[in-house]
mmCIF file of C-alpha atoms in Angstrom:
data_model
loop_
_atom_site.group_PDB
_atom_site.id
_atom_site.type_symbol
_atom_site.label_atom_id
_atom_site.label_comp_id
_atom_site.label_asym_id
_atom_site.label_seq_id
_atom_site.Cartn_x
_atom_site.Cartn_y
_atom_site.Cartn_z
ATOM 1 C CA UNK U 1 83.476 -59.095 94.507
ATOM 2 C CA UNK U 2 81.144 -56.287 95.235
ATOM 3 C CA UNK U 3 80.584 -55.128 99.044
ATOM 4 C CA UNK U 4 79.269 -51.799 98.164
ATOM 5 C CA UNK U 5 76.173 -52.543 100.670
ATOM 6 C CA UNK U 6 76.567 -53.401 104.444
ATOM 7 C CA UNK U 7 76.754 -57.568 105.025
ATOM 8 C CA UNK U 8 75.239 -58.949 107.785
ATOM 9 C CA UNK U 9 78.210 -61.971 108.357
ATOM 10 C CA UNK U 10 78.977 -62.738 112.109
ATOM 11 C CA UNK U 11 82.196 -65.272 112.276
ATOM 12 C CA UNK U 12 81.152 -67.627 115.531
ATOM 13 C CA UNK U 13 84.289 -67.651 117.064
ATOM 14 C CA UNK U 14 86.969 -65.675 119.418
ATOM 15 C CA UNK U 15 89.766 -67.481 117.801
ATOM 16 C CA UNK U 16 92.021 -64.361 116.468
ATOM 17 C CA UNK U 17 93.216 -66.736 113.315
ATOM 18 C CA UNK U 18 89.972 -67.118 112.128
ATOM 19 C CA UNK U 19 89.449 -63.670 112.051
ATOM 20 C CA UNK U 20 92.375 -63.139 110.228
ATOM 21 C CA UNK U 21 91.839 -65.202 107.277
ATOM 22 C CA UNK U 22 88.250 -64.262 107.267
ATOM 23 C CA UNK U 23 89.633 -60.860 106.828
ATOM 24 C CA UNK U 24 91.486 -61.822 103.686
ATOM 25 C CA UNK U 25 87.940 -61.864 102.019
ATOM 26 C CA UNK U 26 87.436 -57.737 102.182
ATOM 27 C CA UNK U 27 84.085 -58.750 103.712
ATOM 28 C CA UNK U 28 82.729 -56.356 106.700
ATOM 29 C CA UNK U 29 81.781 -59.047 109.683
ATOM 30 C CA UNK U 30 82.052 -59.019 113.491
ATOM 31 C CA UNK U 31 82.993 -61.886 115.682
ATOM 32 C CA UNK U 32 80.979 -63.558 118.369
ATOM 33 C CA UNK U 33 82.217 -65.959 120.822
ATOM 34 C CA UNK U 34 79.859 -69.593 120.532
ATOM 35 C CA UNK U 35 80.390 -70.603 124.499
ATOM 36 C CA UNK U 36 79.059 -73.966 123.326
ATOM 37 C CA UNK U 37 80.837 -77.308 125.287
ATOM 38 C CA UNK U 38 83.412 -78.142 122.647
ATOM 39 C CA UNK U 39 83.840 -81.700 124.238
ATOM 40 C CA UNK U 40 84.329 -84.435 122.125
ATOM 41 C CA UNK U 41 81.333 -87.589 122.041
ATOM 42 C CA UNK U 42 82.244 -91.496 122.695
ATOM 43 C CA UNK U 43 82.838 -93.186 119.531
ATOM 44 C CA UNK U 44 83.144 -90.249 117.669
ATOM 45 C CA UNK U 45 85.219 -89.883 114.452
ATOM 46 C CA UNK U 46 87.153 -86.923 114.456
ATOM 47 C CA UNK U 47 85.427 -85.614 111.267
ATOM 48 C CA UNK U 48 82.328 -85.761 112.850
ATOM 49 C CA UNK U 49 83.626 -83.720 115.993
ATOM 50 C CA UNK U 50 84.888 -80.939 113.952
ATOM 51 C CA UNK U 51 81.594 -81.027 111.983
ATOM 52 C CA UNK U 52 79.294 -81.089 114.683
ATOM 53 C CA UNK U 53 80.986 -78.602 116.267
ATOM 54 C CA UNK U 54 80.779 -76.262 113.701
ATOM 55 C CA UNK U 55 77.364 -76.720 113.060
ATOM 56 C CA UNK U 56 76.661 -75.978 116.516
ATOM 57 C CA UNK U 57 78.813 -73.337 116.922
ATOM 58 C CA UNK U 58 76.735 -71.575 113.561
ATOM 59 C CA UNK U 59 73.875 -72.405 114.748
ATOM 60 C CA UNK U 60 74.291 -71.493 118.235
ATOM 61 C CA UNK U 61 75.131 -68.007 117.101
ATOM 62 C CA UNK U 62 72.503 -67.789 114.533
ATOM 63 C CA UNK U 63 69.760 -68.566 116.851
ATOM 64 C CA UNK U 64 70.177 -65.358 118.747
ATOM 65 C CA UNK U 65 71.190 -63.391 115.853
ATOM 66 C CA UNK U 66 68.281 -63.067 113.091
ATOM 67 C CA UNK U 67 68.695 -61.684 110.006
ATOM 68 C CA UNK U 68 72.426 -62.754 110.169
ATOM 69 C CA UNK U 69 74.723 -65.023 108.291
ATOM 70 C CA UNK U 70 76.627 -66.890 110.511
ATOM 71 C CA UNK U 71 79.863 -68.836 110.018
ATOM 72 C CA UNK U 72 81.163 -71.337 112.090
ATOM 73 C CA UNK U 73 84.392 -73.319 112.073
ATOM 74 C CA UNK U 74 86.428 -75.894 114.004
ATOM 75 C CA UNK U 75 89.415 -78.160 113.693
ATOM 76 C CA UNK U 76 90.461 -81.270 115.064
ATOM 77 C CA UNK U 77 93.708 -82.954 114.868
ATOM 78 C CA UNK U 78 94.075 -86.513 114.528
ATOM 79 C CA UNK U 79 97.312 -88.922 114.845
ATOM 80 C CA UNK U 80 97.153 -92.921 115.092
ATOM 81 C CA UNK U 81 93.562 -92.813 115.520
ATOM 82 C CA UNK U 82 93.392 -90.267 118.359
ATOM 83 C CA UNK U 83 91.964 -86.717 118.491
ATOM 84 C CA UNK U 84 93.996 -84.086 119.111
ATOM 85 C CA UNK U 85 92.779 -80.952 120.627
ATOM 86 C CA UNK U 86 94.039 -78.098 122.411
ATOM 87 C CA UNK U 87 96.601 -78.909 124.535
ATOM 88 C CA UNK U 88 96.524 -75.660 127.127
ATOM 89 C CA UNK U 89 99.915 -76.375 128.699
ATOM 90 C CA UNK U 90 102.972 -76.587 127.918
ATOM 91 C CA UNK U 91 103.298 -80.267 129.313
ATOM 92 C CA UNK U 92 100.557 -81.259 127.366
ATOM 93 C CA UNK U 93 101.843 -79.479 124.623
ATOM 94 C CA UNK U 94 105.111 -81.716 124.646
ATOM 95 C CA UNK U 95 103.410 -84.744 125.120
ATOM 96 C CA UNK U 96 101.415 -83.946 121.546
ATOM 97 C CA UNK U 97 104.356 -82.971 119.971
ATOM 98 C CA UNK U 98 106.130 -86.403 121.237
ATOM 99 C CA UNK U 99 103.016 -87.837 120.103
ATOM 100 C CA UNK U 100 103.395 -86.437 116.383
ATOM 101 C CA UNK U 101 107.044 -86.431 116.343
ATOM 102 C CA UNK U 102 107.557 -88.647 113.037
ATOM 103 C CA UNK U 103 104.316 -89.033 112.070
ATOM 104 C CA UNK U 104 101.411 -88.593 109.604
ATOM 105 C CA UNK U 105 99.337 -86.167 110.944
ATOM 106 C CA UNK U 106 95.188 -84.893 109.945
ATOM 107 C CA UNK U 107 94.234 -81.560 110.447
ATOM 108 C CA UNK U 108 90.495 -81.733 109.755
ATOM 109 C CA UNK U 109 88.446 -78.203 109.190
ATOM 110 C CA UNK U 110 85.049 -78.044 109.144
ATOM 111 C CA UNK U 111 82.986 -74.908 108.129
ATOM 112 C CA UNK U 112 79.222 -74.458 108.565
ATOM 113 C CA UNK U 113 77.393 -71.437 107.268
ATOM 114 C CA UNK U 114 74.069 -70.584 108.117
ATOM 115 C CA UNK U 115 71.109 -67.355 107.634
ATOM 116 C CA UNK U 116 68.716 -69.409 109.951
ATOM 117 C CA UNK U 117 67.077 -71.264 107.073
ATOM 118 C CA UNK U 118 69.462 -73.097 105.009
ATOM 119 C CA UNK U 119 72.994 -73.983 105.923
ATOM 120 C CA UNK U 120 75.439 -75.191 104.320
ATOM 121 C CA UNK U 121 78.668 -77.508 105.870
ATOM 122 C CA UNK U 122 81.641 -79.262 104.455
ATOM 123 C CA UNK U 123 85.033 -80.825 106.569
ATOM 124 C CA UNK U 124 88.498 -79.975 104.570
ATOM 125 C CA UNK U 125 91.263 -82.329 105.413
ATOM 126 C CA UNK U 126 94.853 -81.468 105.653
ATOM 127 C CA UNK U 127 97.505 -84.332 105.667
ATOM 128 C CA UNK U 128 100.827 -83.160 107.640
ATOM 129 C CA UNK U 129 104.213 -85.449 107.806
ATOM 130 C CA UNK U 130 106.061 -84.010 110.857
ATOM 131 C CA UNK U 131 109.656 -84.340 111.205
ATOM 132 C CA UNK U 132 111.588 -86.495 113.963
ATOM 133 C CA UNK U 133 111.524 -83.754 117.193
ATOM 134 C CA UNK U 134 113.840 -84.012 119.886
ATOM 135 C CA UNK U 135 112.811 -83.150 122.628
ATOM 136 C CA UNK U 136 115.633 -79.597 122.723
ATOM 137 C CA UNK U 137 113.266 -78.858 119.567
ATOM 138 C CA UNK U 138 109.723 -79.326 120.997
ATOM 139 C CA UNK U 139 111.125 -77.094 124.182
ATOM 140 C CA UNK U 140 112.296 -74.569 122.074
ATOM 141 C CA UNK U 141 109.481 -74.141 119.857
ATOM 142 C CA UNK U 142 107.309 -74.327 122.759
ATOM 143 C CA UNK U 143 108.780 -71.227 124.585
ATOM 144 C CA UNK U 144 108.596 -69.435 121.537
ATOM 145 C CA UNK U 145 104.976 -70.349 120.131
ATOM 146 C CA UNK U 146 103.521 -70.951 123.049
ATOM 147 C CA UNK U 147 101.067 -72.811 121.265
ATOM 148 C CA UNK U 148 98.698 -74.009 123.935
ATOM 149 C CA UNK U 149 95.166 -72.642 121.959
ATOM 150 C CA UNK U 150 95.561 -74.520 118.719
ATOM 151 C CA UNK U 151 94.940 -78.045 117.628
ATOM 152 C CA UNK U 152 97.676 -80.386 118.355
ATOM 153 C CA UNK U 153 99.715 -77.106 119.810
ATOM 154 C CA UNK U 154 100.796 -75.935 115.992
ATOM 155 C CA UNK U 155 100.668 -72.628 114.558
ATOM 156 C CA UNK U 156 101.660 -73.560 111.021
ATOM 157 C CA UNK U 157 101.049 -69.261 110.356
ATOM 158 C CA UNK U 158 104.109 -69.639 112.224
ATOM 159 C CA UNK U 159 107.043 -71.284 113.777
ATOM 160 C CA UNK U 160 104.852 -74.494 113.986
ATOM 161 C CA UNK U 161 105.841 -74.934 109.899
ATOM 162 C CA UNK U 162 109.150 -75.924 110.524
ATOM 163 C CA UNK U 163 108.449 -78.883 112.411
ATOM 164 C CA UNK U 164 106.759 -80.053 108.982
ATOM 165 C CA UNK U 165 108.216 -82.334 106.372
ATOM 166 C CA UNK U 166 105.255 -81.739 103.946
ATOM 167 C CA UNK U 167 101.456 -81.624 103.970
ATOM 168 C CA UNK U 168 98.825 -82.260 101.246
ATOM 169 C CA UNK U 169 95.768 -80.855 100.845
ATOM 170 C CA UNK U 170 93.370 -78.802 98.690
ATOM 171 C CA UNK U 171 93.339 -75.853 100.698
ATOM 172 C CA UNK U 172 96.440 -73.759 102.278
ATOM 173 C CA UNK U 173 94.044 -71.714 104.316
ATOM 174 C CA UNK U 174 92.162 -74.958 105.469
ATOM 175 C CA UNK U 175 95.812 -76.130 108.090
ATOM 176 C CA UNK U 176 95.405 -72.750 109.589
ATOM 177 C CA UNK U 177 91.731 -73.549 111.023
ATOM 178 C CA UNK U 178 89.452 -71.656 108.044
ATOM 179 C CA UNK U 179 88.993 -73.112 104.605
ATOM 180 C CA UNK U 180 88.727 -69.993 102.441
ATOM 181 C CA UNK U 181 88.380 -72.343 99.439
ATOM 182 C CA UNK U 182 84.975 -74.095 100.562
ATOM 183 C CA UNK U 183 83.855 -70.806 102.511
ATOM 184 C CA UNK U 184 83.942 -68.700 99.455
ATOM 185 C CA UNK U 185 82.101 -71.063 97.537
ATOM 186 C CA UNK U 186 79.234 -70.760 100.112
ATOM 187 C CA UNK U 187 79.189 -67.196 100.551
ATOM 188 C CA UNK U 188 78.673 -66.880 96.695
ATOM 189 C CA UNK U 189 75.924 -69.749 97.305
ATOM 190 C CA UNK U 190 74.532 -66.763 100.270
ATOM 191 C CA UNK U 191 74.837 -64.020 97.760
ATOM 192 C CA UNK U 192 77.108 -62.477 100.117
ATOM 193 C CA UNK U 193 79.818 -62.454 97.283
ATOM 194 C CA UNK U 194 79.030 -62.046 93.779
ATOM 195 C CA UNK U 195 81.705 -63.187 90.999
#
């Protein structure tokens, strides 16, 4: 990879995980919050949330930010047909753990990168089988994590992976909330790495 001139890469989001695995890359960027409504449409799927929501979120950013490279991301978690989001208590929090408790859950990413021209967007899909919780589990885990800013209130970077049974997918970066896989392949398609 060669980053031996300044990059012009803003990540559109506040979310400290992101920035964490974006810093994996080596690749100098700053972070800008999208303030876009992050509410979820009637009779939408919850790939196209997460998609449309990135989208936005890049292009939000990008639109006051020329000259940039903007990358935007979001997740949405989906069990028995229903969208998960954040759950930003800890009573919610059980509830979506109850919820999941047992189950097969999706964990769907979706990254959108643009310069103001061309963008580029793709949704990376993470199948999770969660264990039977009790609820002396979920309480436990709850107080620890305090999970109440992530998709269905796990932090699989965390405690939140020992409430899983297995999970499939294509990506180990993608569960955490920022393919690295699919990104990297678009920052070499924006010359922003070269291999």
């Amino acid at each position: 990879m060669n980053n031996e001139t300044p990059i012009k890469l803003i990540l559109a989001s506040s979310s400290i995980y992101r920035r964490e695995l974006l810093s994996r890359l080596h690749i100098p960027f700053i972070s800008i919050s999208p303030n876009i409504d992050e509410s979820t449409l009637q009779k939408e799927s919850p790939e196209e949330t997460a998609l449309r929501l990135a989208i936005s979120k890049a292009k939000h950013v990008s639109e006051s930010n020329p000259g940039y490279t903007v990358i935007g991301s979001d997740q949405v978690c989906s069990c028995k047909g229903r969208h998960i989001g954040k759950s930003g208590s800890f009573d919610n929090a059980k509830k979506q753990l109850q919820l999941i408790s047992g189950e097969k859950v999706l964990f769907i990413s979706a990254i959108s990168i643009t310069n103001g021209i061309d963008t580029l967007s793709s949704v990376v899909i993470t199948e999770c089988k969660f264990r039977i919780l009790n609820d002396a589990t979920i309480d436990y885990y709850l107080q620890k994590e305090e999970p109440y800013d992530t998709a269905g209130s796990v932090k699989m970077e965390k405690l939140g992976i020992t409430l899983v049974e297995h999970i499939k997918g294509d990506d180990p970066t993608s569960i955490l909330g920022l393919p690295l896989i699919k990104l990297t392949d678009f920052l070499i398609k924006f010359n922003i790495i070269s291999m």
